Amino acid sequence: MVVLYILVGIVGGLIGGMGMGGGTLLIPLLTIFCSVSQHIAQSINLIAFIPMSVVAIIIHAKNGLIKGEYFWWVALPATAVGIIASLIVKDMDGKLLSACFGYFLIVLGVYQLITAIISCVKEHKNKKKKLDKGEKV
């Protein structure tokens, strides 16, 4: 069982290190494969997020990928809403919390699919325009 938790941690860390939100994958992995309750999975995700984000911040800062002027505009509202959401969900039924998280993942997946399709269509149109003008693609 410990090996399964380690594998789940590796996958979540890999995705989180890429900046794609490891919790989006870590929470379902913990609930589905490790039979962890939704509340506990979300708690584990939040605890695991702390060291992962510190390391990711250091690496991204060294690579010049962090724009400090936006930090407070994002961090303050995110912190405030995070506190409010934590207070709301602490007494929420686990099944309802799982359903809400599932709907969130569905909406996120549909959004990602639509934006990927739009991006491919735009790229195809741009290539076609270049070909019509006789430019190299």
Coordinates of C-alpha atoms in Angstrom, one line a residue:
M1 CA 0.0 0.0 0.0
V2 CA 2.9 2.4 0.8
V3 CA 4.2 1.8 -2.7
L4 CA 0.9 3.0 -4.2
Y5 CA 1.0 6.2 -2.1
I6 CA 4.6 6.8 -3.3
L7 CA 3.5 6.3 -7.0
V8 CA 0.6 8.6 -6.5
G9 CA 2.9 11.2 -4.9
I10 CA 5.4 10.9 -7.9
V11 CA 2.6 11.4 -10.5
G12 CA 1.2 14.3 -8.5
G13 CA 4.6 15.9 -8.0
L14 CA 5.4 15.5 -11.7
I15 CA 2.3 17.2 -12.8
G16 CA 2.6 19.8 -10.1
G17 CA 6.2 20.5 -10.9
M18 CA 5.1 21.3 -14.4
G19 CA 2.8 24.0 -13.1
M20 CA -0.3 22.2 -14.2
G21 CA -2.0 21.8 -10.8
G22 CA -0.9 18.4 -9.4
G23 CA -4.0 18.4 -7.1
T24 CA -6.2 18.1 -10.1
L25 CA -4.7 14.6 -10.6
L26 CA -3.5 13.9 -7.0
I27 CA -7.0 14.1 -5.5
P28 CA -8.7 11.6 -7.9
L29 CA -5.7 9.3 -7.6
L30 CA -5.9 9.3 -3.8
T31 CA -9.7 8.8 -3.8
I32 CA -9.9 6.2 -6.5
F33 CA -6.8 4.1 -6.1
C34 CA -6.0 4.6 -2.4
S35 CA -9.6 4.7 -1.1
V36 CA -9.0 8.0 0.8
S37 CA -12.0 10.1 1.6
Q38 CA -12.4 13.4 -0.4
H39 CA -11.7 15.6 2.7
I40 CA -8.5 13.7 3.5
A41 CA -7.4 13.7 -0.2
Q42 CA -7.8 17.4 -0.4
S43 CA -6.0 17.9 2.9
I44 CA -3.1 15.7 1.7
N45 CA -3.0 17.7 -1.5
L46 CA -2.8 21.0 0.3
I47 CA 0.0 19.7 2.6
A48 CA 1.9 18.3 -0.4
F49 CA 1.4 21.5 -2.3
I50 CA 3.6 23.5 0.1
P51 CA 7.0 22.0 -0.5
M52 CA 6.1 21.4 -4.2
S53 CA 5.3 25.0 -4.8
V54 CA 8.3 26.3 -2.9
V55 CA 10.6 24.2 -5.1
A56 CA 8.7 25.2 -8.3
I57 CA 8.9 28.9 -7.3
I58 CA 12.7 28.7 -6.8
I59 CA 13.2 27.0 -10.1
H60 CA 10.9 29.3 -12.1
A61 CA 12.4 32.4 -10.4
K62 CA 15.9 31.2 -11.4
N63 CA 14.6 30.8 -15.0
G64 CA 13.1 34.3 -15.0
L65 CA 9.6 33.0 -15.4
I66 CA 8.0 34.8 -12.4
K67 CA 6.5 38.3 -12.9
G68 CA 6.5 39.8 -9.5
E69 CA 4.3 42.8 -10.3
Y70 CA 1.3 40.4 -10.5
F71 CA 2.0 38.5 -7.3
W72 CA -0.1 40.5 -4.9
W73 CA -3.0 40.8 -7.4
V74 CA -3.2 37.1 -7.5
A75 CA -2.0 36.0 -4.0
L76 CA -4.3 38.2 -1.9
P77 CA -7.7 37.3 -3.6
A78 CA -6.6 33.7 -3.8
T79 CA -5.8 33.6 -0.1
A80 CA -9.0 35.3 0.9
V81 CA -11.2 33.0 -1.2
G82 CA -9.2 30.0 -0.1
I83 CA -9.9 30.8 3.5
I84 CA -13.6 31.3 2.8
A85 CA -13.8 28.1 0.7
S86 CA -12.1 26.1 3.5
L87 CA -14.6 27.3 6.0
I88 CA -17.5 26.4 3.7
V89 CA -16.3 22.8 2.8
K90 CA -15.1 21.7 6.2
D91 CA -18.7 20.7 7.1
M92 CA -19.7 19.7 3.6
D93 CA -20.6 16.0 3.0
G94 CA -17.8 14.1 1.3
K95 CA -20.0 12.8 -1.5
L96 CA -21.2 16.4 -2.3
L97 CA -17.6 17.6 -2.2
S98 CA -16.6 14.8 -4.6
A99 CA -19.4 15.7 -6.9
C100 CA -18.4 19.3 -6.9
F101 CA -14.8 18.4 -7.6
G102 CA -15.9 16.1 -10.4
Y103 CA -18.0 18.8 -12.0
F104 CA -15.1 21.1 -11.8
L105 CA -12.8 18.6 -13.6
I106 CA -15.4 18.1 -16.3
V107 CA -15.8 21.8 -16.9
L108 CA -12.0 22.2 -16.9
G109 CA -11.6 19.3 -19.3
V110 CA -14.2 20.6 -21.7
Y111 CA -12.6 24.1 -21.6
Q112 CA -9.2 22.6 -22.3
L113 CA -10.6 20.6 -25.2
I114 CA -12.3 23.6 -26.8
T115 CA -9.3 25.8 -26.5
A116 CA -7.1 23.1 -28.0
I117 CA -9.4 22.7 -30.9
I118 CA -9.6 26.4 -31.5
S119 CA -5.8 26.6 -31.3
C120 CA -5.4 23.8 -33.9
V121 CA -8.0 25.4 -36.2
K122 CA -6.1 28.8 -36.0
E123 CA -2.8 27.2 -36.6
H124 CA -4.2 25.3 -39.6
K125 CA -5.6 28.5 -41.0
N126 CA -2.3 30.4 -40.6
K127 CA -0.4 27.6 -42.3
K128 CA -2.9 27.6 -45.2
K129 CA -2.5 31.4 -45.6
K130 CA 1.3 31.1 -45.7
L131 CA 1.0 28.3 -48.3
D132 CA -1.3 30.4 -50.4
K133 CA 1.2 33.3 -50.3
G134 CA 4.0 30.9 -51.3
E135 CA 5.8 31.1 -48.0
K136 CA 7.6 28.3 -46.3
V137 CA 5.7 26.6 -43.4

